[in-house]
Every structure is written in C-alpha cells, then in structure tokens.
mmCIF file of N, CA and C in Angstrom:
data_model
loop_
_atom_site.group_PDB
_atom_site.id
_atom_site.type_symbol
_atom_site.label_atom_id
_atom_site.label_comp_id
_atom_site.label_asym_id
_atom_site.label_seq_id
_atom_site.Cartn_x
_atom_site.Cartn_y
_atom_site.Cartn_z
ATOM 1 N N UNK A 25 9.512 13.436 1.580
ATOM 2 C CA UNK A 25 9.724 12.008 1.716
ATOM 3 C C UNK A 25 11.131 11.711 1.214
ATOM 4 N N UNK A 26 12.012 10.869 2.075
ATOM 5 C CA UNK A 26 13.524 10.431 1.433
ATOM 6 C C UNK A 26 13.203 9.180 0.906
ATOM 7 N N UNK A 27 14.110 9.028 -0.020
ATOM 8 C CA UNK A 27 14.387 7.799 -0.809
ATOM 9 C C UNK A 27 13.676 6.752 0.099
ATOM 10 N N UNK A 28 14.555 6.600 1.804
ATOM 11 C CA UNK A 28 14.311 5.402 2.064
ATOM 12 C C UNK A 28 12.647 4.956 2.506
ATOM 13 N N UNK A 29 11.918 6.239 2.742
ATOM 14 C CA UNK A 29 11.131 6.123 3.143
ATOM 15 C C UNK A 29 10.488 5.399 1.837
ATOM 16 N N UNK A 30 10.542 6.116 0.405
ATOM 17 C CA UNK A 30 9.798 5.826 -0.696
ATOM 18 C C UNK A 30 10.364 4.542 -0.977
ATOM 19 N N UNK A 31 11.246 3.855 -0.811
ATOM 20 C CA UNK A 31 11.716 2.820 -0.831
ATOM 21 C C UNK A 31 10.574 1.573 -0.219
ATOM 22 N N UNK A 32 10.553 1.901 1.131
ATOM 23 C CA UNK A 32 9.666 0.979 1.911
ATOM 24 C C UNK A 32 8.023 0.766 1.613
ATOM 25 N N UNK A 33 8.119 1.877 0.728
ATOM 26 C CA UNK A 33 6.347 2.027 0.447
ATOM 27 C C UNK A 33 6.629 1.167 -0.400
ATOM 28 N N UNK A 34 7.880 1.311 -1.540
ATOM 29 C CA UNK A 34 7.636 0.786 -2.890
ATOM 30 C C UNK A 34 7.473 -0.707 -2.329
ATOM 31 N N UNK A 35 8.384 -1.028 -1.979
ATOM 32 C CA UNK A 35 8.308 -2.678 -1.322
ATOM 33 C C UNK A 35 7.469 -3.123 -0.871
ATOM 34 N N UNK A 36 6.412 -2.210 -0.758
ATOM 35 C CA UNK A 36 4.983 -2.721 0.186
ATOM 36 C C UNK A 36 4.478 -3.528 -0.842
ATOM 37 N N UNK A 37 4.478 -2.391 -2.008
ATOM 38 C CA UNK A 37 3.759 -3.006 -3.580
ATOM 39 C C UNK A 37 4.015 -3.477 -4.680
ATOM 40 N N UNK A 38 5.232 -3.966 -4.523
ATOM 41 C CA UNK A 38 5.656 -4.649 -5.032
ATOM 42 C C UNK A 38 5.631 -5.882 -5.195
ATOM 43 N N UNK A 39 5.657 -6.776 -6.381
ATOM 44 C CA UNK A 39 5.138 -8.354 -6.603
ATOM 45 C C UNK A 39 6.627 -8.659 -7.228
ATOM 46 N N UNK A 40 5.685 -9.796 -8.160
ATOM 47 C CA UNK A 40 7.329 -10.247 -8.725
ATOM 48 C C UNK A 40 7.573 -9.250 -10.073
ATOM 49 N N UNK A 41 6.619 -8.441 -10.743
ATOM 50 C CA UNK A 41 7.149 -7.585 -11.424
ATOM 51 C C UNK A 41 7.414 -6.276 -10.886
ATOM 52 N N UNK A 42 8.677 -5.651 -10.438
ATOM 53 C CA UNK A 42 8.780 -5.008 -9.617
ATOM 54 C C UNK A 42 8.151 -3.528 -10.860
ATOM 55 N N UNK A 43 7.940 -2.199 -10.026
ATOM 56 C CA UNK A 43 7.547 -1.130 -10.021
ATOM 57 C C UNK A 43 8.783 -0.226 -11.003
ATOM 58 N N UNK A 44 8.792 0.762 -12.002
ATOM 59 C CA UNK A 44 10.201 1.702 -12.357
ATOM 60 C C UNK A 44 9.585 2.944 -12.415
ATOM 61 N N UNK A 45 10.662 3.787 -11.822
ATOM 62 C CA UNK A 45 10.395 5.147 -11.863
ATOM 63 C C UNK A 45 10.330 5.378 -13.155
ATOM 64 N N UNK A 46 8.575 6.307 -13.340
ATOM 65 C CA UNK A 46 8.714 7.182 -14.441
ATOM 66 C C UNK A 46 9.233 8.577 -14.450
ATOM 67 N N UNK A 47 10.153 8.647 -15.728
ATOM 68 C CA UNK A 47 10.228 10.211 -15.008
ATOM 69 C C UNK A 47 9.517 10.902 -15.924
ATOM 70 N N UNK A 48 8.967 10.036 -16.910
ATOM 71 C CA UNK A 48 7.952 11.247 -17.894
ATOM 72 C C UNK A 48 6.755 11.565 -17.268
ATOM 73 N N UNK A 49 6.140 10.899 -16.191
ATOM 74 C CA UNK A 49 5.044 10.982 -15.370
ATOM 75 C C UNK A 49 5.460 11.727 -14.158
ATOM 76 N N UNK A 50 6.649 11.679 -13.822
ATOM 77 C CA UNK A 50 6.652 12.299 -12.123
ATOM 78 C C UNK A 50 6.884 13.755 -12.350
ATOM 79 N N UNK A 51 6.374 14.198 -11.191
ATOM 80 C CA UNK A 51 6.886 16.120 -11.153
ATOM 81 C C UNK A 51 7.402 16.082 -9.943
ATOM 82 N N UNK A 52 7.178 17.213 -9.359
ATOM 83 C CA UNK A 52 7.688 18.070 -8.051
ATOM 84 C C UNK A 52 6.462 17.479 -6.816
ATOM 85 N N UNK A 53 5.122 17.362 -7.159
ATOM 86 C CA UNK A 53 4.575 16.617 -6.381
ATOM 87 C C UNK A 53 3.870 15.208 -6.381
ATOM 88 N N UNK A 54 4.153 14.404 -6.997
ATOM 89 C CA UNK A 54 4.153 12.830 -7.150
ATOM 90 C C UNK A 54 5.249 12.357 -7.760
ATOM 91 N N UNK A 55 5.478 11.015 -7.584
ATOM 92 C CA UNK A 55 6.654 9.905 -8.020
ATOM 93 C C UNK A 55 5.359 8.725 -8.614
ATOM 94 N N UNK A 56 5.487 8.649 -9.752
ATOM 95 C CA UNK A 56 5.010 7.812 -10.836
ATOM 96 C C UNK A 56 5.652 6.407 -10.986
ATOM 97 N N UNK A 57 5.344 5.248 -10.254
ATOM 98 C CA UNK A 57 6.083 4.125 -11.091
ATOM 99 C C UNK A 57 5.318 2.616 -12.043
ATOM 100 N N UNK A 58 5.374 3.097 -12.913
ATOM 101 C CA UNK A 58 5.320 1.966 -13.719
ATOM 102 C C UNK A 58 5.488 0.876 -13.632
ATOM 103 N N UNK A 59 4.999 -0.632 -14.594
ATOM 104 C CA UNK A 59 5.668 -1.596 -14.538
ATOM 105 C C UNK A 59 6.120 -1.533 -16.295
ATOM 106 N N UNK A 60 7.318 -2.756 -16.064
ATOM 107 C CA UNK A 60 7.693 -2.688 -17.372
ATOM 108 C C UNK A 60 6.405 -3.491 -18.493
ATOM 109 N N UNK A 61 6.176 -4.316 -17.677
ATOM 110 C CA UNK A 61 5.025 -5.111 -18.401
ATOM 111 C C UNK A 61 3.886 -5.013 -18.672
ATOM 112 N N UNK A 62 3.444 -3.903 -18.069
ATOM 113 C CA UNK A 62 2.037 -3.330 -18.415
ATOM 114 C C UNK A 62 2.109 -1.873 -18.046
ATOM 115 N N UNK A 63 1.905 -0.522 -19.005
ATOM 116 C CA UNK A 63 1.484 0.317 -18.968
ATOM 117 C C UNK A 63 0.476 1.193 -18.432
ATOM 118 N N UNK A 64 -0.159 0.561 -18.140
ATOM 119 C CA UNK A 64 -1.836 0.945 -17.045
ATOM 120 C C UNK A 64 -1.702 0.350 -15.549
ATOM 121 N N UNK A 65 -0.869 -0.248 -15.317
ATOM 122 C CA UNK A 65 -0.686 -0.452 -14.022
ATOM 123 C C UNK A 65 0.709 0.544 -13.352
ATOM 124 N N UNK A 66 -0.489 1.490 -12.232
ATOM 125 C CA UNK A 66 0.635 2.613 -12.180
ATOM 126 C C UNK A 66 0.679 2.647 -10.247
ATOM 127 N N UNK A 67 1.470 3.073 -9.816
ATOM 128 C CA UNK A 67 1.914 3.190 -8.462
ATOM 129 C C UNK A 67 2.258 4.698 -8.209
ATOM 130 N N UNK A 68 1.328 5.558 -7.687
ATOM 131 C CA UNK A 68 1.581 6.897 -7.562
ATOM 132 C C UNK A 68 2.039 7.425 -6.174
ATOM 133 N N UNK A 69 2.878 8.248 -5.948
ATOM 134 C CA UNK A 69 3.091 8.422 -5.140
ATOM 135 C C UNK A 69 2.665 9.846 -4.424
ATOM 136 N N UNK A 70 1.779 10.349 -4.103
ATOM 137 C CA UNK A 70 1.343 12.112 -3.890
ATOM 138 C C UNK A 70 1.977 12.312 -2.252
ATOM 139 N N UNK A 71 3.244 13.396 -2.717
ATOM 140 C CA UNK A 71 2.766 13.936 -1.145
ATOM 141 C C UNK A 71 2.048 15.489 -1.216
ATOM 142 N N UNK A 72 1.285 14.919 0.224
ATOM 143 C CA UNK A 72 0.218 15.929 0.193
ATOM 144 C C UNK A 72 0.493 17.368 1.210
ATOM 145 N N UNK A 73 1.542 16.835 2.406
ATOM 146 C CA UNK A 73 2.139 17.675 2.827
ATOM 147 C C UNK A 73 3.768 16.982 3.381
ATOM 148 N N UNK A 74 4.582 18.326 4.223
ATOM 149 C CA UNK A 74 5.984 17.272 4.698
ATOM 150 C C UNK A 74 5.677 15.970 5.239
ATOM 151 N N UNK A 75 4.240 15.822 6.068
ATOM 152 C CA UNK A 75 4.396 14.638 6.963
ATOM 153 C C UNK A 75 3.421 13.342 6.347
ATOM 154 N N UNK A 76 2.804 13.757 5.263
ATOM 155 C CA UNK A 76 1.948 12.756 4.564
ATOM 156 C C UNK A 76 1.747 12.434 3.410
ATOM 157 N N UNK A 77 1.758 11.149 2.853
ATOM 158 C CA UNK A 77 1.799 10.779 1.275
ATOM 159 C C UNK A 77 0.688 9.806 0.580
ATOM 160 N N UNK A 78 0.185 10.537 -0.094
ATOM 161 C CA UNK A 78 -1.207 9.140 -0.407
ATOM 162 C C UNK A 78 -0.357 8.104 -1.862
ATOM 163 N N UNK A 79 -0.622 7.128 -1.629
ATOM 164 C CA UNK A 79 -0.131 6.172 -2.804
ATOM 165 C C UNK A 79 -1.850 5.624 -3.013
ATOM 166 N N UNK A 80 -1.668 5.461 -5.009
ATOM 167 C CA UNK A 80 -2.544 4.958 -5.382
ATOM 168 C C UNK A 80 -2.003 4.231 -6.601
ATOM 169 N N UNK A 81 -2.568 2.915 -6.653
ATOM 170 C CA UNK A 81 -2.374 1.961 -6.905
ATOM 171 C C UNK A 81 -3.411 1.325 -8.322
ATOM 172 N N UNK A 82 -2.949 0.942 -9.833
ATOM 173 C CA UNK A 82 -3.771 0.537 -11.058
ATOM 174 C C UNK A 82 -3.700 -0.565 -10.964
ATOM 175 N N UNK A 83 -5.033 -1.184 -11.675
ATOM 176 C CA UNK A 83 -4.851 -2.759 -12.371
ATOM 177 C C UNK A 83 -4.281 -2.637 -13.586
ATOM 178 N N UNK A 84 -4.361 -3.498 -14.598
ATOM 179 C CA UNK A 84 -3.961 -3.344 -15.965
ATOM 180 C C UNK A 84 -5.008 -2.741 -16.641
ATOM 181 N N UNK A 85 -5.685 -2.399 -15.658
ATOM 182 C CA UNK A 85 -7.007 -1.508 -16.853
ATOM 183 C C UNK A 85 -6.814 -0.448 -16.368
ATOM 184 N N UNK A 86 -5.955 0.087 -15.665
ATOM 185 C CA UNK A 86 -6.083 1.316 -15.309
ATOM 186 C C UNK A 86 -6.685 1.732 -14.597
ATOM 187 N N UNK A 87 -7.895 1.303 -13.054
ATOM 188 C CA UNK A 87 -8.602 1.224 -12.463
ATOM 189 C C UNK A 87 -7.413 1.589 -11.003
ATOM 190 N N UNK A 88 -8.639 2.558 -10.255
ATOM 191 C CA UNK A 88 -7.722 2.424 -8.898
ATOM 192 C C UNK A 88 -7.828 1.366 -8.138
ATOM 193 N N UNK A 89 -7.567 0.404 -7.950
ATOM 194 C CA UNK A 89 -7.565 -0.256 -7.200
ATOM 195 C C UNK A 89 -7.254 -0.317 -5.236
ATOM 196 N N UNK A 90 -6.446 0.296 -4.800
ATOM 197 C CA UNK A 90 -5.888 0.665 -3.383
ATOM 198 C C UNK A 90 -5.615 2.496 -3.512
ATOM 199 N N UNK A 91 -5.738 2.851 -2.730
ATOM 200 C CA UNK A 91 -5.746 4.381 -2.426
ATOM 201 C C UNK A 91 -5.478 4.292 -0.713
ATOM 202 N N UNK A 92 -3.814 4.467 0.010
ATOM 203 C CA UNK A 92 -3.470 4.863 1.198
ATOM 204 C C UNK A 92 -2.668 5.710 1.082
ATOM 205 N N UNK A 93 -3.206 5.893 2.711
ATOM 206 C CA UNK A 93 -2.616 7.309 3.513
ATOM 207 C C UNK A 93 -1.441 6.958 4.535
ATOM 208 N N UNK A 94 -0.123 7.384 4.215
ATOM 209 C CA UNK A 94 0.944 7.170 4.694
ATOM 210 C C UNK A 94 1.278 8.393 5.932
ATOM 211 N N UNK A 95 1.619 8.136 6.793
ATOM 212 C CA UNK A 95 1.976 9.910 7.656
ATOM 213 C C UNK A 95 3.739 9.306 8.377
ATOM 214 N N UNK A 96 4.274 10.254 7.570
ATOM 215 C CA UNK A 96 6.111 10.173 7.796
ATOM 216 C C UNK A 96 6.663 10.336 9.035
ATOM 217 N N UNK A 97 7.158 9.603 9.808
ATOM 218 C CA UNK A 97 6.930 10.289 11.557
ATOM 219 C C UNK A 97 8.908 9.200 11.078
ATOM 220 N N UNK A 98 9.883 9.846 11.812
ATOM 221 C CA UNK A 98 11.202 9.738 11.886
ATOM 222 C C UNK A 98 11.442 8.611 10.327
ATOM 223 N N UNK A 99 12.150 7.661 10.294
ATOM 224 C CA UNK A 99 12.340 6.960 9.323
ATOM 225 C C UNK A 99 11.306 6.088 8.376
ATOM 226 N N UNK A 100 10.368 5.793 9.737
ATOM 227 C CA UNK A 100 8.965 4.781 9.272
ATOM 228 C C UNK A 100 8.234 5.347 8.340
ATOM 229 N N UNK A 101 7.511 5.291 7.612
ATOM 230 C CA UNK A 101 6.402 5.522 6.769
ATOM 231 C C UNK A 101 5.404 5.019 7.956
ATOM 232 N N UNK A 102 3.994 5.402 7.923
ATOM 233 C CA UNK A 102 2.758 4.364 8.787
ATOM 234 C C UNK A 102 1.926 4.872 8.197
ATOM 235 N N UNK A 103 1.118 3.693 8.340
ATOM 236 C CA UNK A 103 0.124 3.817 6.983
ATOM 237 C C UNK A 103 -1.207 4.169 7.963
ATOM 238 N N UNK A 104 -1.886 4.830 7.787
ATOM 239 C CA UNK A 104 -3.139 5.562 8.874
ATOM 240 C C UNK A 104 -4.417 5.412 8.189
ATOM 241 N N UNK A 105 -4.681 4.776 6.478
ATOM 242 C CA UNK A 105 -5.942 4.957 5.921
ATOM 243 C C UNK A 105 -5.721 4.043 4.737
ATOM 244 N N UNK A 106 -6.382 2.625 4.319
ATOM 245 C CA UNK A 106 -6.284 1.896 3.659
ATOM 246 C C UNK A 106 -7.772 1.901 3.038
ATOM 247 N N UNK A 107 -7.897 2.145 1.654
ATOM 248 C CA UNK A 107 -8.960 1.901 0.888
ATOM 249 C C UNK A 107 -8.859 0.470 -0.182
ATOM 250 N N UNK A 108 -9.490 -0.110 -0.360
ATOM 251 C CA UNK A 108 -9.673 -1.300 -1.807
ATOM 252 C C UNK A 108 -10.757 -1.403 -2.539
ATOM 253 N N UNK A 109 -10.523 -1.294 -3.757
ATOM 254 C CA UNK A 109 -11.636 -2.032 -4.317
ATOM 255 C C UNK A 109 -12.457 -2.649 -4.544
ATOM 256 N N UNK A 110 -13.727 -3.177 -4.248
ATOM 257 C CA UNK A 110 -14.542 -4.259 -4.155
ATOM 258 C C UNK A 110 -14.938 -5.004 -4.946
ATOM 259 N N UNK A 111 -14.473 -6.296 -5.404
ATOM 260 C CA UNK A 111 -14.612 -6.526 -6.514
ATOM 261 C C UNK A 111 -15.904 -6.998 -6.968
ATOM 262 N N UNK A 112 -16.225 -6.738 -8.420
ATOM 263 C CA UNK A 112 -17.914 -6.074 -8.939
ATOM 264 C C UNK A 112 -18.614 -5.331 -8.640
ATOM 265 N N UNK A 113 -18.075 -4.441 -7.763
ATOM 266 C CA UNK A 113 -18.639 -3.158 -7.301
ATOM 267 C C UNK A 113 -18.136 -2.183 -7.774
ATOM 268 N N UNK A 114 -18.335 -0.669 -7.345
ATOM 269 C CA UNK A 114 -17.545 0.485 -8.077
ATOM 270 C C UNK A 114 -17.644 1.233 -6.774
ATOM 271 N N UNK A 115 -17.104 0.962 -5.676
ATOM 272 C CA UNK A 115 -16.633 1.571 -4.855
ATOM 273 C C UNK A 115 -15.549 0.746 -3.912
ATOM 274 N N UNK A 116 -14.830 1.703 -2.904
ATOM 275 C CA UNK A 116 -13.776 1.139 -2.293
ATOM 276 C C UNK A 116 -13.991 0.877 -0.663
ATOM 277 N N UNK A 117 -13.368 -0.263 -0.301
ATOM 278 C CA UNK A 117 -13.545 -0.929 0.742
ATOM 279 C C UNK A 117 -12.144 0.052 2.183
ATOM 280 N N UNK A 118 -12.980 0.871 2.941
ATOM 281 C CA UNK A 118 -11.764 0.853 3.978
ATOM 282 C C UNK A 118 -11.548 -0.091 5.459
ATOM 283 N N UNK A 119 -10.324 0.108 5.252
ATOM 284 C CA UNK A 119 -9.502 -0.984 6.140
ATOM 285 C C UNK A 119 -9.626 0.093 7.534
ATOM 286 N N UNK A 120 -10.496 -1.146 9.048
ATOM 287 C CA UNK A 120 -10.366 -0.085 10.297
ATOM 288 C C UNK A 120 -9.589 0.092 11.058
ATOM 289 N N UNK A 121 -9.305 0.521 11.686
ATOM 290 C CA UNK A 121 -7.923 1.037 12.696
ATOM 291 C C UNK A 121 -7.863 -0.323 13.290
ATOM 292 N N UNK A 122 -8.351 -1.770 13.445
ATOM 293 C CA UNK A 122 -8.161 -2.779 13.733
ATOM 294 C C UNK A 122 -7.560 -3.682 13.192
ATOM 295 N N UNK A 123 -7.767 -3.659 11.585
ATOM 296 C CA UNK A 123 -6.899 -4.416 10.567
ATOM 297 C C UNK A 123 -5.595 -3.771 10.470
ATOM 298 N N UNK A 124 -5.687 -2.406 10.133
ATOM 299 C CA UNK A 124 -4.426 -1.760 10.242
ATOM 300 C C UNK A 124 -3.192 -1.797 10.649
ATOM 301 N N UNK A 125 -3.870 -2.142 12.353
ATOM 302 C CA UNK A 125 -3.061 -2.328 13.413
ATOM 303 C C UNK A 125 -2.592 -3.520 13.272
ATOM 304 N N UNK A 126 -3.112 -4.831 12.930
ATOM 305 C CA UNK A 126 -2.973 -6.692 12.925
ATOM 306 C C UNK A 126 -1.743 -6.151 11.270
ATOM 307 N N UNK A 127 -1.608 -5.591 10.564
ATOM 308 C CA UNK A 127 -0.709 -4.884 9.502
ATOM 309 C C UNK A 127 0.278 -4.787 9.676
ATOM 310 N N UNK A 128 0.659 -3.414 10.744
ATOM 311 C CA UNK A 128 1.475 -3.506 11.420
ATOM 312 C C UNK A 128 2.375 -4.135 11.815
ATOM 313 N N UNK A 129 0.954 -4.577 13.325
ATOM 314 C CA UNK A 129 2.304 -5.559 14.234
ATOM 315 C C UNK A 129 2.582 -7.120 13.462
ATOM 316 N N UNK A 130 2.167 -7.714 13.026
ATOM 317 C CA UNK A 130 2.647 -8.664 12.043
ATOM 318 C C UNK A 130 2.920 -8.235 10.705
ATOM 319 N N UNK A 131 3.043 -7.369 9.811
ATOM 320 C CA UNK A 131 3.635 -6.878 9.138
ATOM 321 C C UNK A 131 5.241 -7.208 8.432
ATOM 322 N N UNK A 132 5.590 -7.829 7.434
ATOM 323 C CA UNK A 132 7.142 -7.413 7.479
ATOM 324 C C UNK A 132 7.489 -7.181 5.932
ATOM 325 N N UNK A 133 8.395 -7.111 5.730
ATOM 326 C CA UNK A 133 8.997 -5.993 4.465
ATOM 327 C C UNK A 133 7.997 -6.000 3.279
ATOM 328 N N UNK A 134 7.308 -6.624 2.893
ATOM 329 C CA UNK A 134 6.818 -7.137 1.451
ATOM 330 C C UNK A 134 5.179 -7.794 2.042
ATOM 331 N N UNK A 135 4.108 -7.880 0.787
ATOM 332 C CA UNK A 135 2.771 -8.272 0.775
ATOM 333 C C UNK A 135 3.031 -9.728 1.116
ATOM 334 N N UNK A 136 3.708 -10.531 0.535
ATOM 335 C CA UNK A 136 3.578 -12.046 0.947
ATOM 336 C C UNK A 136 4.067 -12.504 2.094
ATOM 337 N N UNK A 137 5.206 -11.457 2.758
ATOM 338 C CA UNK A 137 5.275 -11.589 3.958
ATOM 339 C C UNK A 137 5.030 -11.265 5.017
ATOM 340 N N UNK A 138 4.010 -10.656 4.802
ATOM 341 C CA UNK A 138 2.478 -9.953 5.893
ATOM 342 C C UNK A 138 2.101 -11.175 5.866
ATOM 343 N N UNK A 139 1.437 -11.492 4.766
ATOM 344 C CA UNK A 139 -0.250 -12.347 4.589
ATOM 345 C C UNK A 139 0.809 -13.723 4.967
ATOM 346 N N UNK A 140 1.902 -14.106 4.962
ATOM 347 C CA UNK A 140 2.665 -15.528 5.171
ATOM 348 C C UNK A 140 2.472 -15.353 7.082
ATOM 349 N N UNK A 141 2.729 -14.384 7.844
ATOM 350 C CA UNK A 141 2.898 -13.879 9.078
ATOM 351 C C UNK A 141 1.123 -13.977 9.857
ATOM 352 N N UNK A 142 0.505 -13.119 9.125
ATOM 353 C CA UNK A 142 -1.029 -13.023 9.610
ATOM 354 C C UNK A 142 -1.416 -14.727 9.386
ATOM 355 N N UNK A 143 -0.895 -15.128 8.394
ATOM 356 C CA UNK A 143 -1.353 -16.951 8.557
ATOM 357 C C UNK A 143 -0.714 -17.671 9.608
ATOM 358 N N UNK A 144 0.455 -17.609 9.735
ATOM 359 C CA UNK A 144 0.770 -18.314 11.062
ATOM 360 C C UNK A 144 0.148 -18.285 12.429
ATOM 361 N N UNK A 145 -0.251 -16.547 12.316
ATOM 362 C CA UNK A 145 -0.554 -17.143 13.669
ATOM 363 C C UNK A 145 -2.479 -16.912 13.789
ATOM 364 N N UNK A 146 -3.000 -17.400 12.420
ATOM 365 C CA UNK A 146 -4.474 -17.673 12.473
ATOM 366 C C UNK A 146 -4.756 -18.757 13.729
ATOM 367 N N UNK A 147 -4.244 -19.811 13.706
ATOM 368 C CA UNK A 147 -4.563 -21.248 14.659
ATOM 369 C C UNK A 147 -4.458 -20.574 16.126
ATOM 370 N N UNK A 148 -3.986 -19.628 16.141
ATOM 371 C CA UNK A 148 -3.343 -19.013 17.601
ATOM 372 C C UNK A 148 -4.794 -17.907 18.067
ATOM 373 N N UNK A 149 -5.560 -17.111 17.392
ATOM 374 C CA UNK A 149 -6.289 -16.567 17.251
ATOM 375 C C UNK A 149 -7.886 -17.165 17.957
ATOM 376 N N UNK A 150 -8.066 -16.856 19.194
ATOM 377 C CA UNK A 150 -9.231 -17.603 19.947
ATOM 378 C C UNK A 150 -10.535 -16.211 19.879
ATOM 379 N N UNK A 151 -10.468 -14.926 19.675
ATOM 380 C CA UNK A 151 -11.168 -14.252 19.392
ATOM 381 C C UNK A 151 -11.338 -14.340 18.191
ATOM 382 N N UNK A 152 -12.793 -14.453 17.606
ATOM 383 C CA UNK A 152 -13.502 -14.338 16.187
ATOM 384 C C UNK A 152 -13.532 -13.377 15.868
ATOM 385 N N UNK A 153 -13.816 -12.335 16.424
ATOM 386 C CA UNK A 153 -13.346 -10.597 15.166
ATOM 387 C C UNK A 153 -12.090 -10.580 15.005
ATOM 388 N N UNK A 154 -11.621 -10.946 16.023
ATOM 389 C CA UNK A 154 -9.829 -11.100 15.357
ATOM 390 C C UNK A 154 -9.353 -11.822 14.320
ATOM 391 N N UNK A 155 -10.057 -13.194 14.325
ATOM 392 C CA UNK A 155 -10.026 -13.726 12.792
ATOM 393 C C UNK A 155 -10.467 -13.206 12.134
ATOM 394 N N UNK A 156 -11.947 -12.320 11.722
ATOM 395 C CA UNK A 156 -12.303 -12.120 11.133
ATOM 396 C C UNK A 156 -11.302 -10.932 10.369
ATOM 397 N N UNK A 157 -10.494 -10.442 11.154
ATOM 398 C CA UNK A 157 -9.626 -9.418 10.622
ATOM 399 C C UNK A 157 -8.394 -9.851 9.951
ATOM 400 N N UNK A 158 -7.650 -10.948 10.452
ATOM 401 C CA UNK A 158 -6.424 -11.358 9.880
ATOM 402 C C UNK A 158 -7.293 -12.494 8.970
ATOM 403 N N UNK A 159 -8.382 -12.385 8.387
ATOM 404 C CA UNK A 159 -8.836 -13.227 7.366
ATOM 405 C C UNK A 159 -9.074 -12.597 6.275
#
C-alpha cells in the first residue's frame, strides 16, 4: 500500500479529531493510528496481501467497532467488505454489495461528505430498498 492510498483510507475515518501514526504500535505488517485524545480509540491498518488491506476501527473503550476489506487495484483503494457493530449487541452488522455500491457512487473524500451526498439525493429516490439503503 503507498502513502496515497493509506492516505485516502485515513480520510475515510477520520472526524474532527484527526488519526496519528503510531510508531510504537506499527510493524512491517500493520500501520497503527491513534488519536491524540483518546488512547483506546485505534485505526489499524493490516495488509493482508499486495492487493488487500483490512482496517479496523476502536471506540474509546477499545471495542471493534468497523472491520473493512479494502482491495488496491491502480491508485483507488475499494472497499469490497464492510462490517459494524450493532449497537447492544455483540456482533457485527455487514454492509451488501448494494450499500457498498450507493458508497461508492455517491461517495466523496470524507464520512460527512458521503452521508451529506446520500442525503441529497434521498427525495430523488422512488425505489424503497433503495431508500432503505441510503438510510
């Protein structure tokens, strides 16, 4: 994985406290990033082979929260396997090759400007599983 690629992931998950490389946590096969403000909230980066990287994602308790599957194809990162947390449950929710895709193609650099994008064009949306997906 190059910088820029790890770059674009980082930006995926990134909020307003941005992410810092650990280097007391990272080796030869993961990139570790921290926040400055909380210690248990960690952003891992595994690659698993040249063409694929799983990122997993803490709350402040240290809980996984998100667990995806990235596959490196020319500059893009694409994300092929989205897991979440359910909240009060103890297992994780995956995302289907339908949400994925609504990800994607409305998609743009950062989380608030997905979910700002997938809202615009809710009113536009005349199929109901399709809402049900960009909802």
């Amino acid at each position: 994985m190059n910088k820029k690629q790890e770059q674009q992931i980082l930006d995926y998950y990134s909020t307003t406290d941005k992410y810092i490389r650990s280097k007391t946590h990272s080796n030869a096969h993961q990139t570790v990033f921290t926040k400055e403000s909380d210690k248990y909230q960690w952003l891992v980066l595994e690659q698993k082979n040249q063409c694929e990287v799983e990122v997993r994602q803490t709350d402040s308790h240290g809980t996984i929260t998100a667990k995806d599957n990235y596959e490196l194809t020319r500059n893009l990162p694409k994300c092929v396997g989205v897991e979440r947390l359910c909240e009060g449950a103890n297992f994780q929710i995956p995302f289907n090759a339908d949400e994925i895709n609504l990800i994607y193609q409305f998609g743009e650099q950062g989380k608030a400007e997905t979910c700002a994008s997938l809202s615009a064009i809710l009113p536009t949306i005349m199929d109901r599983l399709v809402q049900q997906c960009v909802l």
